[in-house]
């Protein structure tokens, strides 16, 4: 497996992904540069992240604070930004602010308030996305849609946080076309929130994974989170 997913293979994959991103963007009249690729690196070793960075990757996503804490120091020579894309436990908030450049998974007022307080202690204003849970039956983390406006308003008020966008993990469908309505819904929420709350910037949309990122781009994704498509199969959890 070392050979199959060696540095050349990752470079080849990255190039191919970039082409697919561009094609999806152009299909709907978007500029390919509007879309950033994040390498979802949970369970993958630092060498693979390095290979992707050398091929042009600039964003890494990690699901666990401790895993990022272990890997990031080994890759500090690379121009990478690190995003937290996994659930944030209350007792990991301080560490998360140290290890990450942006937290994509703010899904409740309590964690937003805590992050803001801790960021202010360090004299910072920390960029975050609000994670939305679009399917109520899913066990996945995220704020239910009806709570998102209040949460966004709160994040906007908090002096230690800067709302930059929305993130979602939709339910899995074999056929990516079936995910389209979820992506569309997140875009409509973003449009509505950014308009009504006068939130700063264009408002990012972090949505789309290995099997459905092209549909996400057609629906407005500005950031796609790719794991297997870029790094290959995930090694089993230790
Ligand atoms: C693992 C993961 C991804 C990437 O999933 P793939 O299907 O491997 O592309 C994206 N987002 C989050 C939050 C993840 O945990």
XYZ file of N, CA and C and ligand atoms in Angstrom:
729
model
N 0.821 -1.201 0.000
C 0.000 0.000 0.000
C 0.862 1.262 0.000
N 2.051 1.156 0.633
C 2.981 2.275 0.649
C 3.259 2.775 -0.768
N 3.404 1.850 -1.699
C 3.695 2.245 -3.079
C 2.492 2.892 -3.738
N 1.367 2.216 -3.549
C 0.168 2.701 -4.234
C -0.144 4.141 -3.837
N 0.040 4.460 -2.555
C -0.276 5.808 -2.091
C 0.980 6.595 -1.729
N 2.030 6.397 -2.514
C 3.251 7.166 -2.306
C 3.082 8.602 -2.756
N 4.125 9.423 -2.583
C 4.068 10.850 -2.901
C 3.668 11.141 -4.347
N 4.132 10.306 -5.292
C 3.802 10.602 -6.703
C 2.312 10.387 -6.921
N 1.787 9.352 -6.285
C 0.365 9.055 -6.442
C -0.475 10.194 -5.847
N -0.044 10.691 -4.712
C -0.797 11.789 -4.089
C -0.724 13.046 -4.954
N 0.438 13.311 -5.515
C 0.583 14.476 -6.407
C -0.332 14.318 -7.630
N -0.377 13.100 -8.165
C -1.227 12.843 -9.324
C -2.711 13.038 -8.967
N -3.067 12.507 -7.799
C -4.458 12.660 -7.330
C -4.829 14.130 -7.138
N -3.898 14.877 -6.558
C -4.194 16.284 -6.282
C -4.446 17.041 -7.589
N -3.611 16.739 -8.576
C -3.750 17.403 -9.866
C -5.101 17.050 -10.498
N -5.448 15.770 -10.412
C -6.708 15.324 -10.990
C -7.904 15.964 -10.266
N -7.809 16.053 -8.950
C -8.885 16.690 -8.178
C -9.029 18.152 -8.593
N -7.886 18.821 -8.746
C -7.939 20.226 -9.156
C -8.645 20.395 -10.494
N -8.388 19.445 -11.389
C -9.047 19.518 -12.702
C -10.552 19.292 -12.559
N -10.911 18.331 -11.729
C -12.349 18.064 -11.541
C -13.042 19.244 -10.859
N -12.348 19.884 -9.930
C -12.895 21.082 -9.268
C -13.139 22.166 -10.312
N -12.152 22.376 -11.170
C -12.265 23.431 -12.183
C -13.411 23.137 -13.149
N -13.519 21.876 -13.564
C -14.593 21.529 -14.497
C -15.968 21.738 -13.874
N -16.099 21.340 -12.620
C -17.390 21.519 -11.940
C -17.717 23.003 -11.819
N -16.721 23.803 -11.499
C -16.932 25.246 -11.354
C -17.376 25.838 -12.695
N -16.655 25.494 -13.737
C -16.941 26.081 -15.050
C -18.309 25.670 -15.573
N -18.740 24.452 -15.221
C -20.078 23.996 -15.645
C -21.177 24.947 -15.196
N -20.954 25.588 -14.032
C -22.005 26.472 -13.517
C -21.566 27.939 -13.556
N -20.549 28.217 -14.346
C -20.133 29.605 -14.536
C -19.416 30.211 -13.343
N -18.788 29.368 -12.519
C -18.000 29.908 -11.398
C -16.524 29.911 -11.775
N -15.770 30.739 -11.076
C -14.328 30.741 -11.304
C -13.695 29.666 -10.424
N -12.856 28.789 -11.002
C -12.230 27.717 -10.230
C -11.479 28.217 -8.991
N -10.926 29.421 -9.047
C -10.154 29.949 -7.899
C -11.040 30.207 -6.681
N -12.365 30.244 -6.897
C -13.255 30.478 -5.745
C -13.318 29.269 -4.826
N -12.802 28.129 -5.303
C -12.985 26.903 -4.532
C -11.651 26.402 -3.993
N -11.606 26.217 -2.678
C -10.380 25.719 -2.064
C -10.545 24.248 -1.696
N -9.431 23.529 -1.807
C -9.431 22.098 -1.490
C -8.794 21.910 -0.119
N -9.542 21.240 0.758
C -8.996 20.915 2.073
C -8.742 19.405 2.110
N -7.559 19.013 2.554
C -7.244 17.595 2.697
C -7.695 17.116 4.069
N -8.704 16.243 4.090
C -9.208 15.703 5.367
C -8.295 14.538 5.748
N -7.456 14.779 6.750
C -6.290 13.914 6.962
C -6.386 12.974 8.161
N -7.591 12.804 8.703
C -7.700 11.928 9.888
C -7.152 10.532 9.590
N -6.336 10.044 10.479
C -5.794 8.697 10.326
C -4.660 8.588 9.312
N -4.354 9.654 8.609
C -3.296 9.612 7.594
C -1.990 10.127 8.184
N -0.884 9.563 7.708
C 0.378 9.979 8.310
C 0.878 11.304 7.716
N 1.743 11.983 8.477
C 2.233 13.298 8.066
C 2.932 13.285 6.706
N 3.534 12.169 6.335
C 4.229 12.121 5.035
C 3.245 12.324 3.886
N 2.045 11.781 4.054
C 1.047 11.965 2.998
C 0.611 13.431 2.909
N 0.476 14.057 4.060
C 0.094 15.480 4.055
C 1.213 16.291 3.392
N 2.440 15.925 3.714
C 3.589 16.623 3.114
C 3.572 16.482 1.591
N 3.315 15.269 1.126
C 3.288 15.036 -0.323
C 2.209 15.894 -0.983
N 1.045 15.973 -0.336
C -0.051 16.776 -0.895
C 0.318 18.259 -0.874
N 0.941 18.702 0.210
C 1.340 20.113 0.321
C 2.355 20.447 -0.766
N 3.266 19.522 -1.024
C 4.267 19.779 -2.058
C 3.640 19.801 -3.448
N 2.489 19.141 -3.573
C 1.768 19.187 -4.850
C 0.864 20.416 -4.949
N 0.736 21.174 -3.857
C -0.044 22.410 -3.914
C -1.159 22.550 -2.893
N -1.390 21.523 -2.089
C -2.442 21.625 -1.062
C -2.065 22.712 -0.042
N -3.036 23.524 0.353
C -2.769 24.581 1.326
C -3.623 24.469 2.590
N -4.605 23.583 2.587
C -5.505 23.460 3.734
C -5.562 22.015 4.210
N -5.418 21.830 5.515
C -5.541 20.495 6.102
C -6.675 20.520 7.113
N -7.480 19.468 7.128
C -8.537 19.344 8.130
C -8.259 18.145 9.011
N -8.425 18.344 10.298
C -8.285 17.231 11.235
C -9.542 17.149 12.090
N -9.900 15.922 12.479
C -11.107 15.715 13.278
C -10.840 15.733 14.775
N -9.602 15.464 15.133
C -9.275 15.359 16.556
C -8.168 16.329 16.916
N -8.372 17.039 18.011
C -7.405 18.043 18.452
C -6.050 17.392 18.703
N -6.067 16.246 19.389
C -4.780 15.625 19.740
C -4.003 15.139 18.518
N -4.745 14.634 17.538
C -4.064 14.160 16.330
C -3.383 15.331 15.612
N -4.057 16.452 15.546
C -3.475 17.635 14.902
C -2.277 18.141 15.703
N -2.396 18.062 17.004
C -1.326 18.526 17.884
C -0.053 17.701 17.653
N -0.253 16.428 17.344
C 0.880 15.546 17.074
C 1.473 15.815 15.684
N 0.609 16.023 14.703
C 1.076 16.092 13.318
C 1.582 17.477 12.912
N 0.933 18.501 13.396
C 1.265 19.840 12.900
C 2.737 20.230 13.100
N 3.319 19.953 14.287
C 4.718 20.356 14.476
C 5.676 19.707 13.466
N 5.290 18.560 12.907
C 6.155 17.880 11.943
C 6.062 18.510 10.547
N 5.120 19.447 10.382
C 4.859 19.995 9.053
C 4.917 21.525 9.047
N 5.544 22.082 10.064
C 5.548 23.547 10.214
C 6.334 24.253 9.116
N 7.178 23.507 8.393
C 7.940 24.143 7.305
C 7.081 24.349 6.054
N 5.853 23.840 6.072
C 4.996 23.935 4.884
C 3.947 25.035 5.052
N 3.546 25.668 3.948
C 2.574 26.770 4.041
C 1.135 26.247 4.177
N 0.843 25.574 5.282
C -0.466 24.956 5.471
C -1.286 25.672 6.524
N -2.578 25.798 6.269
C -3.538 26.243 7.291
C -4.281 25.019 7.779
N -4.550 24.991 9.072
C -5.184 23.819 9.679
C -6.582 24.156 10.170
N -7.542 23.333 9.746
C -8.935 23.519 10.176
C -9.382 22.353 11.048
N -10.092 22.656 12.107
C -10.759 21.586 12.851
C -12.080 21.284 12.157
N -12.267 20.006 11.772
C -13.516 19.619 11.090
C -14.271 18.548 11.877
N -13.800 18.248 13.091
C -14.485 17.273 13.937
C -15.127 17.961 15.138
N -15.940 17.218 15.833
C -16.660 17.735 16.999
C -15.690 18.294 18.042
N -16.007 19.462 18.559
C -15.131 20.073 19.571
C -15.728 19.913 20.963
N -14.986 19.170 21.781
C -15.394 19.031 23.184
C -14.977 20.280 23.947
N -15.787 20.590 24.938
C -15.565 21.770 25.754
C -14.141 21.822 26.327
N -13.697 20.685 26.853
C -12.382 20.682 27.515
C -11.205 20.703 26.527
N -11.507 20.725 25.234
C -10.416 20.794 24.244
C -10.354 22.168 23.579
N -11.208 23.074 24.037
C -11.324 24.365 23.336
C -10.010 25.148 23.349
N -9.363 25.194 24.496
C -8.137 25.989 24.589
C -7.059 25.444 23.647
N -6.914 24.113 23.677
C -5.925 23.482 22.805
C -6.270 23.702 21.333
N -7.546 23.616 21.029
C -7.972 23.778 19.627
C -7.554 25.153 19.087
N -7.650 26.168 19.942
C -7.268 27.515 19.497
C -5.776 27.613 19.231
N -5.021 26.802 19.934
C -3.558 26.823 19.720
C -3.176 26.078 18.451
N -3.840 24.936 18.233
C -3.412 24.040 17.145
C -3.972 24.451 15.782
N -5.182 25.026 15.786
C -5.857 25.275 14.507
C -5.857 26.755 14.133
N -6.054 26.988 12.827
C -6.180 28.351 12.318
C -7.643 28.742 12.160
N -8.508 27.730 12.054
C -9.938 27.989 11.907
C -10.700 26.770 12.427
N -11.818 27.008 13.082
C -12.650 25.913 13.587
C -13.950 25.897 12.779
N -14.190 24.769 12.099
C -15.365 24.671 11.208
C -16.603 24.130 11.914
N -16.458 23.759 13.185
C -17.510 22.963 13.808
C -18.173 23.626 15.023
N -18.302 24.936 14.986
C -19.036 25.615 16.057
C -20.523 25.312 15.853
N -21.118 24.602 16.810
C -22.498 24.146 16.609
C -23.402 24.438 17.794
N -22.885 25.187 18.777
C -23.729 25.522 19.919
C -23.183 26.778 20.600
N -24.091 27.504 21.239
C -23.727 28.764 21.870
C -22.654 28.584 22.925
N -22.800 27.526 23.702
C -21.871 27.302 24.805
C -20.417 27.222 24.317
N -20.191 26.488 23.239
C -18.805 26.344 22.751
C -18.347 27.655 22.088
N -19.277 28.360 21.455
C -18.930 29.649 20.838
C -18.474 30.637 21.916
N -19.219 30.686 23.013
C -18.885 31.636 24.072
C -17.547 31.304 24.714
N -17.314 30.019 24.881
C -16.053 29.599 25.483
C -14.867 29.938 24.572
N -15.024 29.627 23.295
C -13.945 29.932 22.340
C -13.666 31.433 22.299
N -14.713 32.214 22.322
C -14.534 33.661 22.265
C -13.753 34.149 23.486
N -14.149 33.663 24.642
C -13.471 34.085 25.876
C -11.990 33.713 25.833
N -11.704 32.484 25.419
C -10.313 32.016 25.376
C -9.507 32.773 24.314
N -10.127 33.059 23.197
C -9.429 33.801 22.136
C -9.084 35.209 22.621
N -10.041 35.822 23.327
C -9.802 37.175 23.832
C -8.668 37.206 24.848
N -8.580 36.153 25.657
C -7.475 36.066 26.624
C -6.127 36.170 25.920
N -6.112 35.670 24.692
C -4.866 35.723 23.933
C -4.845 36.911 22.971
N -5.813 37.788 23.139
C -5.854 38.997 22.308
C -6.140 38.708 20.848
N -6.911 37.648 20.585
C -7.154 37.294 19.191
C -8.631 37.331 18.854
N -8.881 37.391 17.554
C -10.238 37.208 17.044
C -10.160 35.995 16.140
N -10.873 34.934 16.515
C -10.656 33.642 15.875
C -11.729 33.350 14.828
N -11.320 32.960 13.606
C -12.296 32.678 12.554
C -12.969 31.311 12.727
N -14.267 31.283 12.541
C -15.024 30.030 12.696
C -16.079 29.886 11.604
N -16.463 28.636 11.359
C -17.663 28.330 10.582
C -18.697 27.780 11.561
N -19.944 27.926 11.206
C -21.015 27.291 11.979
C -21.387 25.988 11.281
N -21.379 24.916 12.061
C -21.738 23.614 11.488
C -23.238 23.400 11.606
N -23.856 23.060 10.471
C -25.308 22.887 10.408
C -25.634 21.412 10.173
N -26.603 20.920 10.922
C -27.066 19.542 10.722
C -28.380 19.585 9.955
N -28.332 19.175 8.686
C -29.503 19.367 7.826
C -30.492 18.218 7.882
N -30.077 17.058 8.400
C -30.996 15.924 8.491
C -31.178 15.556 9.959
N -32.376 15.755 10.494
C -32.587 15.587 11.929
C -32.313 14.170 12.421
N -32.477 13.179 11.516
C -32.300 11.803 11.978
C -30.835 11.419 12.125
N -29.947 12.282 11.600
C -28.531 11.957 11.654
C -28.007 12.159 13.071
N -27.079 11.285 13.447
C -26.474 11.460 14.759
C -25.367 12.516 14.741
N -25.013 12.905 13.524
C -23.874 13.820 13.367
C -24.072 15.135 14.115
N -22.938 15.735 14.458
C -22.964 17.018 15.146
C -23.447 18.114 14.198
N -23.753 19.254 14.769
C -24.190 20.385 13.973
C -25.434 20.994 14.591
N -25.625 22.290 14.379
C -26.814 22.958 14.906
C -27.986 22.667 13.989
N -29.156 22.357 14.566
C -30.345 22.198 13.710
C -30.653 23.529 13.026
N -31.176 23.482 11.795
C -31.383 24.706 11.011
C -32.128 25.807 11.770
N -33.132 25.418 12.583
C -33.918 26.460 13.247
C -33.101 27.203 14.316
N -31.991 26.613 14.747
C -31.163 27.294 15.751
C -30.039 28.118 15.135
N -29.844 27.945 13.836
C -28.673 28.574 13.205
C -28.717 30.109 13.221
N -29.884 30.738 12.931
C -29.877 32.208 12.951
C -29.465 32.779 14.310
N -29.981 32.211 15.397
C -29.629 32.716 16.726
C -28.155 32.474 17.020
N -27.670 31.311 16.630
C -26.255 31.001 16.866
C -25.366 31.950 16.055
N -25.742 32.202 14.811
C -24.946 33.107 13.962
C -24.933 34.517 14.556
N -26.094 34.934 15.048
C -26.177 36.270 15.655
C -25.258 36.349 16.877
N -25.269 35.290 17.671
C -24.427 35.247 18.870
C -22.946 35.283 18.484
N -22.575 34.472 17.495
C -21.169 34.436 17.060
C -20.739 35.817 16.567
N -21.634 36.483 15.871
C -21.325 37.819 15.363
C -21.087 38.814 16.502
N -21.877 38.658 17.581
C -21.728 39.551 18.747
C -20.453 39.293 19.528
N -20.017 38.040 19.549
C -18.892 37.679 20.411
C -17.605 38.319 19.910
N -16.940 39.061 20.775
C -15.774 39.818 20.306
C -14.565 38.959 19.959
N -14.535 37.708 20.445
C -13.372 36.860 20.160
C -13.543 35.976 18.928
N -14.714 36.048 18.302
C -14.950 35.185 17.143
C -15.309 35.997 15.909
N -14.984 35.396 14.771
C -15.302 36.019 13.503
C -16.027 34.984 12.634
N -17.326 35.175 12.376
C -18.058 34.190 11.570
C -17.635 34.282 10.104
N -17.168 33.171 9.566
C -16.665 33.198 8.189
C -17.506 32.365 7.236
N -18.333 31.465 7.779
C -19.092 30.639 6.849
C -19.878 29.540 7.535
N -20.440 28.659 6.705
C -21.208 27.508 7.193
C -20.557 26.227 6.699
N -20.745 25.177 7.494
C -20.196 23.871 7.137
C -21.271 22.834 7.374
N -21.298 21.793 6.538
C -22.230 20.704 6.806
C -21.673 19.362 6.338
N -22.127 18.314 7.005
C -21.880 16.931 6.572
C -23.253 16.341 6.304
N -23.671 16.288 5.043
C -25.015 15.774 4.760
C -25.062 14.261 4.921
N -26.260 13.695 4.906
C -26.354 12.235 4.960
C -25.660 11.631 3.743
N -25.228 10.391 3.877
C -24.559 9.741 2.764
C -25.578 9.126 1.805
N -25.421 9.421 0.524
C -26.199 8.738 -0.511
C -25.238 8.166 -1.539
N -25.539 6.968 -1.995
C -24.742 6.355 -3.055
C -24.686 7.301 -4.269
N -25.841 7.833 -4.626
C -25.941 8.714 -5.777
C -25.819 10.166 -5.312
N -24.722 10.835 -5.672
C -24.494 12.200 -5.192
C -25.604 13.177 -5.582
N -26.354 12.870 -6.639
C -27.457 13.759 -7.012
C -28.469 13.910 -5.869
N -28.568 12.844 -5.067
C -29.536 12.908 -3.961
C -29.089 13.831 -2.843
N -27.811 14.188 -2.840
C -27.304 15.110 -1.810
C -27.525 16.561 -2.224
N -27.753 16.766 -3.515
C -27.852 18.127 -4.034
C -28.789 19.040 -3.228
N -29.998 18.576 -2.885
C -30.892 19.470 -2.140
C -30.312 19.934 -0.794
N -29.483 19.107 -0.180
C -28.866 19.504 1.089
C -27.848 20.619 0.870
N -27.056 20.461 -0.175
C -26.068 21.497 -0.491
C -26.776 22.813 -0.832
N -27.849 22.682 -1.603
C -28.587 23.877 -2.006
C -29.160 24.581 -0.774
N -29.649 23.765 0.136
C -30.241 24.324 1.344
C -29.204 25.090 2.158
N -27.990 24.561 2.250
C -26.953 25.257 3.007
C -26.610 26.587 2.328
N -26.562 26.561 1.005
C -26.274 27.820 0.293
C -27.372 28.846 0.550
N -28.628 28.401 0.523
C -29.728 29.339 0.764
C -29.663 29.898 2.183
N -29.295 29.038 3.139
C -29.140 29.521 4.517
C -28.041 30.567 4.599
N -26.927 30.286 3.928
C -25.803 31.241 3.924
C -26.253 32.565 3.314
N -26.921 32.488 2.162
C -27.353 33.718 1.494
C -28.265 34.531 2.414
N -29.201 33.834 3.036
C -30.168 34.512 3.894
C -29.495 35.138 5.121
N -28.629 34.361 5.778
C -27.956 34.855 6.984
C -27.052 36.041 6.676
N -26.275 35.887 5.610
C -25.304 36.947 5.306
C -26.021 38.240 4.917
N -27.182 38.070 4.331
C -27.973 39.238 3.941
C -28.658 39.863 5.164
N -29.325 39.032 5.965
C -30.124 39.607 7.056
C -29.265 40.076 8.214
N -28.185 39.365 8.506
C -27.346 39.753 9.647
C -26.204 40.670 9.232
N -26.107 40.938 7.936
C -25.016 41.768 7.426
C -23.673 41.237 7.911
N -23.501 39.933 7.761
C -22.245 39.313 8.173
C -21.135 39.734 7.214
N -19.920 39.798 7.730
C -18.809 40.265 6.889
C -18.395 39.232 5.838
N -17.835 39.719 4.755
C -17.280 38.847 3.712
C -18.352 38.149 2.914
N -17.949 37.334 1.955
C -18.925 36.658 1.106
C -19.587 35.462 1.815
N -18.983 34.920 2.865
C -19.578 33.773 3.550
C -19.209 32.477 2.871
N -18.353 31.725 3.519
C -17.876 30.478 2.915
C -18.877 29.346 3.096
N -18.788 28.377 2.193
C -19.602 27.164 2.285
C -18.685 25.962 2.235
N -18.479 25.327 3.394
C -17.646 24.128 3.452
C -18.556 22.924 3.307
N -18.597 22.355 2.123
C -19.460 21.204 1.861
C -18.948 20.432 0.654
N -19.155 19.119 0.699
C -18.673 18.248 -0.363
C -17.475 17.450 0.099
N -17.554 16.123 -0.108
C -16.481 15.222 0.270
C -16.108 14.389 -0.978
N -15.299 13.345 -0.766
C -14.753 12.639 -1.939
C -15.800 12.213 -2.967
N -16.944 11.736 -2.516
C -17.872 11.148 -3.482
C -18.897 12.136 -4.028
N -18.915 13.356 -3.487
C -19.963 14.270 -3.952
C -19.494 15.724 -4.111
N -18.168 15.928 -4.176
C -17.688 17.317 -4.155
C -18.063 18.108 -5.413
N -18.235 17.398 -6.536
C -18.572 18.140 -7.753
C -19.985 18.725 -7.667
N -20.898 17.943 -7.101
C -22.258 18.446 -6.908
C -22.226 19.633 -5.936
N -21.416 19.505 -4.880
C -21.307 20.597 -3.894
C -20.810 21.876 -4.570
N -19.851 21.737 -5.453
C -19.311 22.919 -6.155
C -20.380 23.532 -7.058
N -21.133 22.674 -7.739
C -22.219 23.199 -8.584
C -23.241 23.968 -7.745
N -23.344 23.602 -6.466
C -24.315 24.273 -5.591
C -23.689 25.395 -4.770
N -22.417 25.691 -5.003
C -21.844 26.887 -4.377
C -20.746 26.672 -3.346
N -20.279 25.440 -3.158
C -19.205 25.216 -2.180
C -18.013 26.128 -2.465
N -17.424 26.674 -1.408
C -16.172 27.431 -1.574
C -15.005 26.636 -1.015
N -15.323 25.562 -0.300
C -14.293 24.720 0.292
C -14.812 23.282 0.291
N -14.059 22.392 -0.352
C -14.440 20.976 -0.346
C -13.441 20.207 0.511
N -13.961 19.271 1.274
C -13.113 18.532 2.234
C -12.908 17.103 1.722
N -11.700 16.826 1.258
C -11.452 15.550 0.602
C -10.471 14.691 1.386
N -10.915 13.486 1.695
C -10.055 12.538 2.396
C -9.580 11.465 1.445
N -10.434 10.464 1.233
C -10.021 9.296 0.443
C -9.610 9.624 -0.982
N -10.283 10.571 -1.600
C -9.944 10.907 -2.995
C -8.501 11.395 -3.104
N -8.009 12.009 -2.051
C -6.660 12.568 -2.083
C -5.630 11.641 -1.449
N -5.962 11.136 -0.277
C -4.961 10.371 0.504
C -5.098 8.858 0.365
N -6.158 8.402 -0.298
C -6.379 6.977 -0.365
C -7.166 6.481 0.826
N -7.378 5.156 0.878
C -8.188 4.594 1.960
C -7.589 4.937 3.320
N -8.472 5.146 4.295
C -7.976 5.439 5.634
C -7.486 4.171 6.292
N -6.309 4.246 6.921
C -5.847 3.068 7.676
C -6.822 2.810 8.825
N -6.988 1.556 9.216
C -7.890 1.281 10.339
C -7.430 2.005 11.589
N -8.396 2.405 12.415
C -8.059 3.126 13.651
C -7.198 2.257 14.566
N -6.168 2.868 15.118
C -5.288 2.121 16.027
C -6.019 1.814 17.331
C -13.423 12.344 6.890
C -14.085 13.617 6.630
C -14.124 14.179 5.342
C -13.554 13.494 4.119
O -14.234 12.326 3.816
P -13.896 11.507 2.468
O -15.147 10.798 2.184
O -12.766 10.618 2.817
O -13.536 12.509 1.429
C -14.736 15.407 5.199
N -15.295 16.064 6.225
C -15.270 15.565 7.474
C -15.904 16.324 8.559
C -14.686 14.327 7.705
O -14.697 13.826 8.952
